[in-house]
């Protein structure tokens, strides 16, 4: 069974640009979660999507947004990039209502 | 503030020994915990989970212990192998299905 997949693996942007990151959940999983892993800050919860709706949001500014598509894949958009947005962005998925979250390999975003 | 934390930032053990990684949490209402392993350049890998109605849960070479009295969680790895070298995170589920992660413990297995 394929795990969570994310693309691209690496992304380099300049300050002020927009970044789009993509995630495909494990087959059968309807919930998708996004986390940021910045150096020295650990993993921080960003967003949770289920059945196409945003269900929960972490303590991040509105320029972090996303959506979930009918096939349950998801994308994370980061607008007006700042240097401190440089981090590993991790996507996880779970069965609906389940606590166990399974992570993808991440997208390394570098903002210069 | 952060409600999940780890006592030891680094742990070095010899191959074949048992490893114990500790974690403290502050929210006594937390009812679900997960341990993840993260190798360099990879995403966190689910190891084992435990619910608050349990004190102990065993997996393959791993055991998680939960002490609700002192709000403490531990991960025990039996017969530690070089492939166990990684950063280990404990996480608790919060309302809204957000995982609150600790800062992680780096486990280094030496031959």
mmCIF file with all atom_site columns, C-alpha atoms in Angstrom:
data_model
loop_
_atom_site.group_PDB
_atom_site.id
_atom_site.type_symbol
_atom_site.label_atom_id
_atom_site.label_alt_id
_atom_site.label_comp_id
_atom_site.label_asym_id
_atom_site.label_entity_id
_atom_site.label_seq_id
_atom_site.pdbx_PDB_ins_code
_atom_site.Cartn_x
_atom_site.Cartn_y
_atom_site.Cartn_z
_atom_site.occupancy
_atom_site.B_iso_or_equiv
_atom_site.pdbx_formal_charge
_atom_site.auth_seq_id
_atom_site.auth_comp_id
_atom_site.auth_asym_id
_atom_site.auth_atom_id
_atom_site.pdbx_PDB_model_num
ATOM 1   C CA . UNK A 1 1   ? 0.000   0.000  0.000  1.00 0.00 ? 1   UNK A CA 1
ATOM 2   C CA . UNK A 1 2   ? 1.374   3.398  -0.957 1.00 0.00 ? 2   UNK A CA 1
ATOM 3   C CA . UNK A 1 3   ? 1.998   5.842  1.822  1.00 0.00 ? 3   UNK A CA 1
ATOM 4   C CA . UNK A 1 4   ? 1.417   9.549  1.940  1.00 0.00 ? 4   UNK A CA 1
ATOM 5   C CA . UNK A 1 5   ? 3.121   11.273 -0.971 1.00 0.00 ? 5   UNK A CA 1
ATOM 6   C CA . UNK A 1 6   ? 4.176   14.897 -1.222 1.00 0.00 ? 6   UNK A CA 1
ATOM 7   C CA . UNK A 1 7   ? 5.468   17.085 -4.022 1.00 0.00 ? 7   UNK A CA 1
ATOM 8   C CA . UNK A 1 8   ? 7.748   18.719 -4.740 1.00 0.00 ? 8   UNK A CA 1
ATOM 9   C CA . UNK A 1 9   ? 10.567  17.330 -2.618 1.00 0.00 ? 9   UNK A CA 1
ATOM 10  C CA . UNK A 1 10  ? 12.329  20.660 -2.554 1.00 0.00 ? 10  UNK A CA 1
ATOM 11  C CA . UNK A 1 11  ? 11.098  24.148 -3.356 1.00 0.00 ? 11  UNK A CA 1
ATOM 12  C CA . UNK A 1 12  ? 13.129  27.335 -3.484 1.00 0.00 ? 12  UNK A CA 1
ATOM 13  C CA . UNK A 1 13  ? 11.346  30.676 -3.515 1.00 0.00 ? 13  UNK A CA 1
ATOM 14  C CA . UNK A 1 14  ? 12.242  34.269 -2.917 1.00 0.00 ? 14  UNK A CA 1
ATOM 15  C CA . UNK A 1 15  ? 10.722  36.458 -0.260 1.00 0.00 ? 15  UNK A CA 1
ATOM 16  C CA . UNK A 1 16  ? 7.293   37.777 -1.218 1.00 0.00 ? 16  UNK A CA 1
ATOM 17  C CA . UNK A 1 17  ? 6.509   34.948 -3.631 1.00 0.00 ? 17  UNK A CA 1
ATOM 18  C CA . UNK A 1 18  ? 3.850   32.280 -3.214 1.00 0.00 ? 18  UNK A CA 1
ATOM 19  C CA . UNK A 1 19  ? 4.470   28.575 -2.669 1.00 0.00 ? 19  UNK A CA 1
ATOM 20  C CA . UNK A 1 20  ? 2.137   25.660 -3.386 1.00 0.00 ? 20  UNK A CA 1
ATOM 21  C CA . UNK A 1 21  ? 2.771   22.283 -1.810 1.00 0.00 ? 21  UNK A CA 1
ATOM 22  C CA . UNK A 1 22  ? 0.829   19.118 -2.640 1.00 0.00 ? 22  UNK A CA 1
ATOM 23  C CA . UNK A 1 23  ? -0.121  16.004 -0.729 1.00 0.00 ? 23  UNK A CA 1
ATOM 24  C CA . UNK A 1 24  ? -1.828  12.731 -1.581 1.00 0.00 ? 24  UNK A CA 1
ATOM 25  C CA . UNK A 1 25  ? -3.135  10.736 1.388  1.00 0.00 ? 25  UNK A CA 1
ATOM 26  C CA . UNK A 1 26  ? -3.077  7.020  1.912  1.00 0.00 ? 26  UNK A CA 1
ATOM 27  C CA . UNK A 1 27  ? -5.843  5.361  -0.070 1.00 0.00 ? 27  UNK A CA 1
ATOM 28  C CA . UNK A 1 28  ? -9.008  5.315  2.005  1.00 0.00 ? 28  UNK A CA 1
ATOM 29  C CA . UNK A 1 29  ? -7.935  8.157  4.269  1.00 0.00 ? 29  UNK A CA 1
ATOM 30  C CA . UNK A 1 30  ? -10.177 11.195 4.160  1.00 0.00 ? 30  UNK A CA 1
ATOM 31  C CA . UNK A 1 31  ? -8.384  13.445 6.653  1.00 0.00 ? 31  UNK A CA 1
ATOM 32  C CA . UNK A 1 32  ? -5.274  15.402 5.745  1.00 0.00 ? 32  UNK A CA 1
ATOM 33  C CA . UNK A 1 33  ? -3.129  17.383 8.153  1.00 0.00 ? 33  UNK A CA 1
ATOM 34  C CA . UNK A 1 34  ? -0.323  19.853 7.533  1.00 0.00 ? 34  UNK A CA 1
ATOM 35  C CA . UNK A 1 35  ? 2.562   20.492 9.922  1.00 0.00 ? 35  UNK A CA 1
ATOM 36  C CA . UNK A 1 36  ? 5.560   22.789 9.811  1.00 0.00 ? 36  UNK A CA 1
ATOM 37  C CA . UNK A 1 37  ? 8.923   21.573 11.071 1.00 0.00 ? 37  UNK A CA 1
ATOM 38  C CA . UNK A 1 38  ? 11.206  24.557 11.341 1.00 0.00 ? 38  UNK A CA 1
ATOM 39  C CA . UNK A 1 39  ? 14.719  24.270 12.705 1.00 0.00 ? 39  UNK A CA 1
ATOM 40  C CA . UNK A 1 40  ? 14.672  24.623 16.451 1.00 0.00 ? 40  UNK A CA 1
ATOM 41  C CA . UNK A 1 41  ? 10.883  24.852 16.672 1.00 0.00 ? 41  UNK A CA 1
ATOM 42  C CA . UNK A 1 42  ? 9.803   21.245 16.330 1.00 0.00 ? 42  UNK A CA 1
ATOM 43  C CA . UNK A 1 43  ? 6.667   20.103 14.589 1.00 0.00 ? 43  UNK A CA 1
ATOM 44  C CA . UNK A 1 44  ? 3.799   22.557 14.702 1.00 0.00 ? 44  UNK A CA 1
ATOM 45  C CA . UNK A 1 45  ? 0.248   21.888 13.582 1.00 0.00 ? 45  UNK A CA 1
ATOM 46  C CA . UNK A 1 46  ? -0.936  24.022 10.676 1.00 0.00 ? 46  UNK A CA 1
ATOM 47  C CA . UNK A 1 47  ? -4.223  22.762 9.240  1.00 0.00 ? 47  UNK A CA 1
ATOM 48  C CA . UNK A 1 48  ? -6.639  19.840 9.214  1.00 0.00 ? 48  UNK A CA 1
ATOM 49  C CA . UNK A 1 49  ? -8.935  19.033 6.301  1.00 0.00 ? 49  UNK A CA 1
ATOM 50  C CA . UNK A 1 50  ? -11.623 16.415 6.196  1.00 0.00 ? 50  UNK A CA 1
ATOM 51  C CA . UNK A 1 51  ? -14.245 15.806 3.519  1.00 0.00 ? 51  UNK A CA 1
ATOM 52  C CA . UNK A 1 52  ? -13.142 18.918 1.680  1.00 0.00 ? 52  UNK A CA 1
ATOM 53  C CA . UNK A 1 53  ? -13.574 21.252 4.631  1.00 0.00 ? 53  UNK A CA 1
ATOM 54  C CA . UNK A 1 54  ? -11.062 22.981 6.883  1.00 0.00 ? 54  UNK A CA 1
ATOM 55  C CA . UNK A 1 55  ? -11.763 21.535 10.339 1.00 0.00 ? 55  UNK A CA 1
ATOM 56  C CA . UNK A 1 56  ? -9.034  23.046 12.477 1.00 0.00 ? 56  UNK A CA 1
ATOM 57  C CA . UNK A 1 57  ? -6.263  25.563 12.178 1.00 0.00 ? 57  UNK A CA 1
ATOM 58  C CA . UNK A 1 58  ? -3.097  26.087 14.166 1.00 0.00 ? 58  UNK A CA 1
ATOM 59  C CA . UNK A 1 59  ? -1.569  29.354 15.296 1.00 0.00 ? 59  UNK A CA 1
ATOM 60  C CA . UNK A 1 60  ? -0.407  30.549 11.887 1.00 0.00 ? 60  UNK A CA 1
ATOM 61  C CA . UNK A 1 61  ? -1.241  33.728 9.961  1.00 0.00 ? 61  UNK A CA 1
ATOM 62  C CA . UNK A 1 62  ? -3.918  33.750 7.223  1.00 0.00 ? 62  UNK A CA 1
ATOM 63  C CA . UNK A 1 63  ? -1.309  33.720 4.472  1.00 0.00 ? 63  UNK A CA 1
ATOM 64  C CA . UNK A 1 64  ? -1.061  30.000 5.216  1.00 0.00 ? 64  UNK A CA 1
ATOM 65  C CA . UNK A 1 65  ? -4.063  28.417 3.564  1.00 0.00 ? 65  UNK A CA 1
ATOM 66  C CA . UNK A 1 66  ? -5.012  25.297 1.740  1.00 0.00 ? 66  UNK A CA 1
ATOM 67  C CA . UNK A 1 67  ? -7.725  23.148 0.370  1.00 0.00 ? 67  UNK A CA 1
ATOM 68  C CA . UNK A 1 68  ? -8.754  19.557 -0.041 1.00 0.00 ? 68  UNK A CA 1
ATOM 69  C CA . UNK A 1 69  ? -9.971  18.166 -3.334 1.00 0.00 ? 69  UNK A CA 1
ATOM 70  C CA . UNK A 1 70  ? -12.771 15.637 -3.955 1.00 0.00 ? 70  UNK A CA 1
ATOM 71  C CA . UNK A 1 71  ? -10.179 12.855 -4.240 1.00 0.00 ? 71  UNK A CA 1
ATOM 72  C CA . UNK A 1 72  ? -8.949  13.864 -0.732 1.00 0.00 ? 72  UNK A CA 1
ATOM 73  C CA . UNK A 1 73  ? -5.616  15.157 -1.949 1.00 0.00 ? 73  UNK A CA 1
ATOM 74  C CA . UNK A 1 74  ? -4.651  18.525 -0.562 1.00 0.00 ? 74  UNK A CA 1
ATOM 75  C CA . UNK A 1 75  ? -2.525  21.519 -1.253 1.00 0.00 ? 75  UNK A CA 1
ATOM 76  C CA . UNK A 1 76  ? -0.980  24.050 1.078  1.00 0.00 ? 76  UNK A CA 1
ATOM 77  C CA . UNK A 1 77  ? -0.481  27.601 -0.133 1.00 0.00 ? 77  UNK A CA 1
ATOM 78  C CA . UNK A 1 78  ? 1.823   30.058 1.525  1.00 0.00 ? 78  UNK A CA 1
ATOM 79  C CA . UNK A 1 79  ? 1.496   33.634 0.308  1.00 0.00 ? 79  UNK A CA 1
ATOM 80  C CA . UNK A 1 80  ? 3.878   36.545 0.750  1.00 0.00 ? 80  UNK A CA 1
ATOM 81  C CA . UNK A 1 81  ? 6.717   34.250 1.747  1.00 0.00 ? 81  UNK A CA 1
ATOM 82  C CA . UNK A 1 82  ? 8.991   35.332 4.553  1.00 0.00 ? 82  UNK A CA 1
ATOM 83  C CA . UNK A 1 83  ? 12.463  34.051 5.347  1.00 0.00 ? 83  UNK A CA 1
ATOM 84  C CA . UNK A 1 84  ? 11.192  32.355 8.501  1.00 0.00 ? 84  UNK A CA 1
ATOM 85  C CA . UNK A 1 85  ? 8.812   30.238 6.432  1.00 0.00 ? 85  UNK A CA 1
ATOM 86  C CA . UNK A 1 86  ? 11.818  28.124 5.461  1.00 0.00 ? 86  UNK A CA 1
ATOM 87  C CA . UNK A 1 87  ? 11.039  24.722 6.910  1.00 0.00 ? 87  UNK A CA 1
ATOM 88  C CA . UNK A 1 88  ? 10.083  21.143 6.195  1.00 0.00 ? 88  UNK A CA 1
ATOM 89  C CA . UNK A 1 89  ? 6.350   20.972 5.536  1.00 0.00 ? 89  UNK A CA 1
ATOM 90  C CA . UNK A 1 90  ? 4.859   17.632 6.444  1.00 0.00 ? 90  UNK A CA 1
ATOM 91  C CA . UNK A 1 91  ? 1.543   16.212 5.405  1.00 0.00 ? 91  UNK A CA 1
ATOM 92  C CA . UNK A 1 92  ? -0.183  13.425 7.308  1.00 0.00 ? 92  UNK A CA 1
ATOM 93  C CA . UNK A 1 93  ? -3.373  11.492 6.704  1.00 0.00 ? 93  UNK A CA 1
ATOM 94  C CA . UNK A 1 94  ? -5.758  9.407  8.743  1.00 0.00 ? 94  UNK A CA 1
ATOM 95  C CA . UNK A 1 95  ? -8.987  7.525  8.468  1.00 0.00 ? 95  UNK A CA 1
ATOM 96  C CA . UNK A 1 96  ? -11.961 9.679  9.304  1.00 0.00 ? 96  UNK A CA 1
ATOM 97  C CA . UNK A 1 97  ? -12.316 9.981  13.060 1.00 0.00 ? 97  UNK A CA 1
ATOM 98  C CA . UNK A 1 98  ? -9.076  8.119  13.752 1.00 0.00 ? 98  UNK A CA 1
ATOM 99  C CA . UNK A 1 99  ? -6.273  9.547  15.878 1.00 0.00 ? 99  UNK A CA 1
ATOM 100 C CA . UNK A 1 100 ? -3.408  7.748  14.160 1.00 0.00 ? 100 UNK A CA 1
ATOM 101 C CA . UNK A 1 101 ? -1.744  10.052 11.656 1.00 0.00 ? 101 UNK A CA 1
ATOM 102 C CA . UNK A 1 102 ? 0.710   8.788  9.053  1.00 0.00 ? 102 UNK A CA 1
ATOM 103 C CA . UNK A 1 103 ? 3.222   11.202 7.609  1.00 0.00 ? 103 UNK A CA 1
ATOM 104 C CA . UNK A 1 104 ? 4.681   11.750 4.186  1.00 0.00 ? 104 UNK A CA 1
ATOM 105 C CA . UNK A 1 105 ? 8.335   12.548 3.475  1.00 0.00 ? 105 UNK A CA 1
ATOM 106 C CA . UNK A 1 106 ? 7.788   16.302 3.468  1.00 0.00 ? 106 UNK A CA 1
ATOM 107 C CA . UNK A 1 107 ? 8.554   19.234 1.194  1.00 0.00 ? 107 UNK A CA 1
ATOM 108 C CA . UNK A 1 108 ? 11.622  21.269 2.039  1.00 0.00 ? 108 UNK A CA 1
ATOM 109 C CA . UNK A 1 109 ? 10.784  24.930 1.404  1.00 0.00 ? 109 UNK A CA 1
ATOM 110 C CA . UNK A 1 110 ? 13.650  27.385 1.281  1.00 0.00 ? 110 UNK A CA 1
ATOM 111 C CA . UNK A 1 111 ? 12.915  31.104 1.117  1.00 0.00 ? 111 UNK A CA 1
ATOM 112 C CA . UNK A 1 112 ? 15.788  33.339 0.041  1.00 0.00 ? 112 UNK A CA 1
ATOM 113 C CA . UNK B 2 1   ? 3.033   27.027 26.153 1.00 0.00 ? 1   UNK B CA 1
ATOM 114 C CA . UNK B 2 2   ? 4.073   23.589 25.040 1.00 0.00 ? 2   UNK B CA 1
ATOM 115 C CA . UNK B 2 3   ? 2.362   20.825 26.950 1.00 0.00 ? 3   UNK B CA 1
ATOM 116 C CA . UNK B 2 4   ? 4.504   17.924 25.797 1.00 0.00 ? 4   UNK B CA 1
ATOM 117 C CA . UNK B 2 5   ? 8.220   17.801 26.471 1.00 0.00 ? 5   UNK B CA 1
ATOM 118 C CA . UNK B 2 6   ? 11.137  15.423 26.618 1.00 0.00 ? 6   UNK B CA 1
ATOM 119 C CA . UNK B 2 7   ? 13.547  15.044 29.514 1.00 0.00 ? 7   UNK B CA 1
ATOM 120 C CA . UNK B 2 8   ? 16.650  14.177 27.471 1.00 0.00 ? 8   UNK B CA 1
ATOM 121 C CA . UNK B 2 9   ? 17.584  15.873 24.206 1.00 0.00 ? 9   UNK B CA 1
ATOM 122 C CA . UNK B 2 10  ? 20.168  13.176 23.321 1.00 0.00 ? 10  UNK B CA 1
ATOM 123 C CA . UNK B 2 11  ? 20.645  9.557  24.280 1.00 0.00 ? 11  UNK B CA 1
ATOM 124 C CA . UNK B 2 12  ? 23.591  7.373  23.377 1.00 0.00 ? 12  UNK B CA 1
ATOM 125 C CA . UNK B 2 13  ? 23.326  3.601  23.839 1.00 0.00 ? 13  UNK B CA 1
ATOM 126 C CA . UNK B 2 14  ? 25.361  0.600  22.834 1.00 0.00 ? 14  UNK B CA 1
ATOM 127 C CA . UNK B 2 15  ? 24.045  -1.813 20.267 1.00 0.00 ? 15  UNK B CA 1
ATOM 128 C CA . UNK B 2 16  ? 22.129  -4.578 21.979 1.00 0.00 ? 16  UNK B CA 1
ATOM 129 C CA . UNK B 2 17  ? 21.251  -2.551 25.053 1.00 0.00 ? 17  UNK B CA 1
ATOM 130 C CA . UNK B 2 18  ? 17.749  -1.420 25.888 1.00 0.00 ? 18  UNK B CA 1
ATOM 131 C CA . UNK B 2 19  ? 16.823  2.244  25.358 1.00 0.00 ? 19  UNK B CA 1
ATOM 132 C CA . UNK B 2 20  ? 14.356  4.304  27.328 1.00 0.00 ? 20  UNK B CA 1
ATOM 133 C CA . UNK B 2 21  ? 13.113  7.635  26.035 1.00 0.00 ? 21  UNK B CA 1
ATOM 134 C CA . UNK B 2 22  ? 10.999  9.759  28.336 1.00 0.00 ? 22  UNK B CA 1
ATOM 135 C CA . UNK B 2 23  ? 8.310   12.347 27.801 1.00 0.00 ? 23  UNK B CA 1
ATOM 136 C CA . UNK B 2 24  ? 6.301   14.556 30.148 1.00 0.00 ? 24  UNK B CA 1
ATOM 137 C CA . UNK B 2 25  ? 2.944   16.075 29.400 1.00 0.00 ? 25  UNK B CA 1
ATOM 138 C CA . UNK B 2 26  ? 1.033   18.725 31.278 1.00 0.00 ? 26  UNK B CA 1
ATOM 139 C CA . UNK B 2 27  ? -2.567  18.251 30.149 1.00 0.00 ? 27  UNK B CA 1
ATOM 140 C CA . UNK B 2 28  ? -4.131  15.695 32.454 1.00 0.00 ? 28  UNK B CA 1
ATOM 141 C CA . UNK B 2 29  ? -7.099  15.485 30.070 1.00 0.00 ? 29  UNK B CA 1
ATOM 142 C CA . UNK B 2 30  ? -4.937  14.149 27.232 1.00 0.00 ? 30  UNK B CA 1
ATOM 143 C CA . UNK B 2 31  ? -6.286  10.759 26.231 1.00 0.00 ? 31  UNK B CA 1
ATOM 144 C CA . UNK B 2 32  ? -4.175  9.665  23.310 1.00 0.00 ? 32  UNK B CA 1
ATOM 145 C CA . UNK B 2 33  ? -0.434  9.603  22.705 1.00 0.00 ? 33  UNK B CA 1
ATOM 146 C CA . UNK B 2 34  ? 1.791   8.557  19.817 1.00 0.00 ? 34  UNK B CA 1
ATOM 147 C CA . UNK B 2 35  ? 5.494   7.907  19.487 1.00 0.00 ? 35  UNK B CA 1
ATOM 148 C CA . UNK B 2 36  ? 7.135   8.727  16.177 1.00 0.00 ? 36  UNK B CA 1
ATOM 149 C CA . UNK B 2 37  ? 10.603  8.000  14.819 1.00 0.00 ? 37  UNK B CA 1
ATOM 150 C CA . UNK B 2 38  ? 12.153  10.449 12.389 1.00 0.00 ? 38  UNK B CA 1
ATOM 151 C CA . UNK B 2 39  ? 15.265  9.580  10.433 1.00 0.00 ? 39  UNK B CA 1
ATOM 152 C CA . UNK B 2 40  ? 17.317  12.253 8.757  1.00 0.00 ? 40  UNK B CA 1
ATOM 153 C CA . UNK B 2 41  ? 15.607  13.577 5.630  1.00 0.00 ? 41  UNK B CA 1
ATOM 154 C CA . UNK B 2 42  ? 12.399  11.627 6.209  1.00 0.00 ? 42  UNK B CA 1
ATOM 155 C CA . UNK B 2 43  ? 8.976   12.241 7.648  1.00 0.00 ? 43  UNK B CA 1
ATOM 156 C CA . UNK B 2 44  ? 7.986   10.959 11.091 1.00 0.00 ? 44  UNK B CA 1
ATOM 157 C CA . UNK B 2 45  ? 7.241   7.241  11.168 1.00 0.00 ? 45  UNK B CA 1
ATOM 158 C CA . UNK B 2 46  ? 4.454   5.958  13.421 1.00 0.00 ? 46  UNK B CA 1
ATOM 159 C CA . UNK B 2 47  ? 5.865   3.571  16.040 1.00 0.00 ? 47  UNK B CA 1
ATOM 160 C CA . UNK B 2 48  ? 3.214   2.920  18.637 1.00 0.00 ? 48  UNK B CA 1
ATOM 161 C CA . UNK B 2 49  ? 0.282   4.629  20.304 1.00 0.00 ? 49  UNK B CA 1
ATOM 162 C CA . UNK B 2 50  ? -1.493  4.375  23.628 1.00 0.00 ? 50  UNK B CA 1
ATOM 163 C CA . UNK B 2 51  ? -4.774  5.611  25.008 1.00 0.00 ? 51  UNK B CA 1
ATOM 164 C CA . UNK B 2 52  ? -5.233  7.003  28.480 1.00 0.00 ? 52  UNK B CA 1
ATOM 165 C CA . UNK B 2 53  ? -7.245  3.990  29.623 1.00 0.00 ? 53  UNK B CA 1
ATOM 166 C CA . UNK B 2 54  ? -4.102  1.870  29.288 1.00 0.00 ? 54  UNK B CA 1
ATOM 167 C CA . UNK B 2 55  ? -0.850  1.765  31.307 1.00 0.00 ? 55  UNK B CA 1
ATOM 168 C CA . UNK B 2 56  ? 1.224   -0.243 28.895 1.00 0.00 ? 56  UNK B CA 1
ATOM 169 C CA . UNK B 2 57  ? 1.236   -1.293 25.290 1.00 0.00 ? 57  UNK B CA 1
ATOM 170 C CA . UNK B 2 58  ? 3.717   -3.514 23.508 1.00 0.00 ? 58  UNK B CA 1
ATOM 171 C CA . UNK B 2 59  ? 4.763   -3.717 19.909 1.00 0.00 ? 59  UNK B CA 1
ATOM 172 C CA . UNK B 2 60  ? 7.618   -5.350 18.117 1.00 0.00 ? 60  UNK B CA 1
ATOM 173 C CA . UNK B 2 61  ? 10.686  -4.592 20.307 1.00 0.00 ? 61  UNK B CA 1
ATOM 174 C CA . UNK B 2 62  ? 8.958   -1.474 21.646 1.00 0.00 ? 62  UNK B CA 1
ATOM 175 C CA . UNK B 2 63  ? 6.888   -0.838 24.739 1.00 0.00 ? 63  UNK B CA 1
ATOM 176 C CA . UNK B 2 64  ? 5.134   2.355  25.712 1.00 0.00 ? 64  UNK B CA 1
ATOM 177 C CA . UNK B 2 65  ? 4.364   3.036  29.357 1.00 0.00 ? 65  UNK B CA 1
ATOM 178 C CA . UNK B 2 66  ? 1.905   5.657  30.532 1.00 0.00 ? 66  UNK B CA 1
ATOM 179 C CA . UNK B 2 67  ? 1.869   6.966  34.090 1.00 0.00 ? 67  UNK B CA 1
ATOM 180 C CA . UNK B 2 68  ? -1.114  9.270  34.401 1.00 0.00 ? 68  UNK B CA 1
ATOM 181 C CA . UNK B 2 69  ? -0.382  10.052 38.045 1.00 0.00 ? 69  UNK B CA 1
ATOM 182 C CA . UNK B 2 70  ? 2.792   11.913 37.169 1.00 0.00 ? 70  UNK B CA 1
ATOM 183 C CA . UNK B 2 71  ? 1.837   12.634 33.552 1.00 0.00 ? 71  UNK B CA 1
ATOM 184 C CA . UNK B 2 72  ? 4.772   10.732 32.151 1.00 0.00 ? 72  UNK B CA 1
ATOM 185 C CA . UNK B 2 73  ? 5.203   8.659  29.027 1.00 0.00 ? 73  UNK B CA 1
ATOM 186 C CA . UNK B 2 74  ? 8.133   6.464  28.059 1.00 0.00 ? 74  UNK B CA 1
ATOM 187 C CA . UNK B 2 75  ? 9.223   4.470  25.042 1.00 0.00 ? 75  UNK B CA 1
ATOM 188 C CA . UNK B 2 76  ? 11.338  1.411  25.634 1.00 0.00 ? 76  UNK B CA 1
ATOM 189 C CA . UNK B 2 77  ? 13.261  -0.158 22.781 1.00 0.00 ? 77  UNK B CA 1
ATOM 190 C CA . UNK B 2 78  ? 14.627  -3.632 23.393 1.00 0.00 ? 78  UNK B CA 1
ATOM 191 C CA . UNK B 2 79  ? 17.942  -4.787 21.954 1.00 0.00 ? 79  UNK B CA 1
ATOM 192 C CA . UNK B 2 80  ? 18.644  -1.465 20.288 1.00 0.00 ? 80  UNK B CA 1
ATOM 193 C CA . UNK B 2 81  ? 20.049  -1.724 16.782 1.00 0.00 ? 81  UNK B CA 1
ATOM 194 C CA . UNK B 2 82  ? 21.982  0.767  14.618 1.00 0.00 ? 82  UNK B CA 1
ATOM 195 C CA . UNK B 2 83  ? 18.834  1.216  12.522 1.00 0.00 ? 83  UNK B CA 1
ATOM 196 C CA . UNK B 2 84  ? 17.099  2.603  15.601 1.00 0.00 ? 84  UNK B CA 1
ATOM 197 C CA . UNK B 2 85  ? 19.296  5.706  15.468 1.00 0.00 ? 85  UNK B CA 1
ATOM 198 C CA . UNK B 2 86  ? 16.909  8.598  14.837 1.00 0.00 ? 86  UNK B CA 1
ATOM 199 C CA . UNK B 2 87  ? 15.028  11.388 16.565 1.00 0.00 ? 87  UNK B CA 1
ATOM 200 C CA . UNK B 2 88  ? 12.059  10.187 18.599 1.00 0.00 ? 88  UNK B CA 1
ATOM 201 C CA . UNK B 2 89  ? 9.043   12.360 19.281 1.00 0.00 ? 89  UNK B CA 1
ATOM 202 C CA . UNK B 2 90  ? 6.127   11.870 21.582 1.00 0.00 ? 90  UNK B CA 1
ATOM 203 C CA . UNK B 2 91  ? 2.902   13.613 20.670 1.00 0.00 ? 91  UNK B CA 1
ATOM 204 C CA . UNK B 2 92  ? -0.466  14.038 22.289 1.00 0.00 ? 92  UNK B CA 1
ATOM 205 C CA . UNK B 2 93  ? -3.743  14.534 20.493 1.00 0.00 ? 93  UNK B CA 1
ATOM 206 C CA . UNK B 2 94  ? -5.477  17.809 21.164 1.00 0.00 ? 94  UNK B CA 1
ATOM 207 C CA . UNK B 2 95  ? -9.062  18.847 20.491 1.00 0.00 ? 95  UNK B CA 1
ATOM 208 C CA . UNK B 2 96  ? -9.438  19.283 16.762 1.00 0.00 ? 96  UNK B CA 1
ATOM 209 C CA . UNK B 2 97  ? -7.186  16.311 16.022 1.00 0.00 ? 97  UNK B CA 1
ATOM 210 C CA . UNK B 2 98  ? -4.012  18.412 16.153 1.00 0.00 ? 98  UNK B CA 1
ATOM 211 C CA . UNK B 2 99  ? -0.953  16.558 17.368 1.00 0.00 ? 99  UNK B CA 1
ATOM 212 C CA . UNK B 2 100 ? 1.119   18.485 19.894 1.00 0.00 ? 100 UNK B CA 1
ATOM 213 C CA . UNK B 2 101 ? 4.708   17.306 19.549 1.00 0.00 ? 101 UNK B CA 1
ATOM 214 C CA . UNK B 2 102 ? 7.574   17.429 22.001 1.00 0.00 ? 102 UNK B CA 1
ATOM 215 C CA . UNK B 2 103 ? 10.955  18.721 20.829 1.00 0.00 ? 103 UNK B CA 1
ATOM 216 C CA . UNK B 2 104 ? 12.378  15.236 20.302 1.00 0.00 ? 104 UNK B CA 1
ATOM 217 C CA . UNK B 2 105 ? 15.167  13.039 21.626 1.00 0.00 ? 105 UNK B CA 1
ATOM 218 C CA . UNK B 2 106 ? 18.050  12.045 19.425 1.00 0.00 ? 106 UNK B CA 1
ATOM 219 C CA . UNK B 2 107 ? 18.954  8.383  19.889 1.00 0.00 ? 107 UNK B CA 1
ATOM 220 C CA . UNK B 2 108 ? 22.443  7.351  18.823 1.00 0.00 ? 108 UNK B CA 1
ATOM 221 C CA . UNK B 2 109 ? 23.294  3.660  18.775 1.00 0.00 ? 109 UNK B CA 1
ATOM 222 C CA . UNK B 2 110 ? 26.993  2.899  18.947 1.00 0.00 ? 110 UNK B CA 1
ATOM 223 C CA . UNK B 2 111 ? 28.560  -0.438 17.978 1.00 0.00 ? 111 UNK B CA 1
#
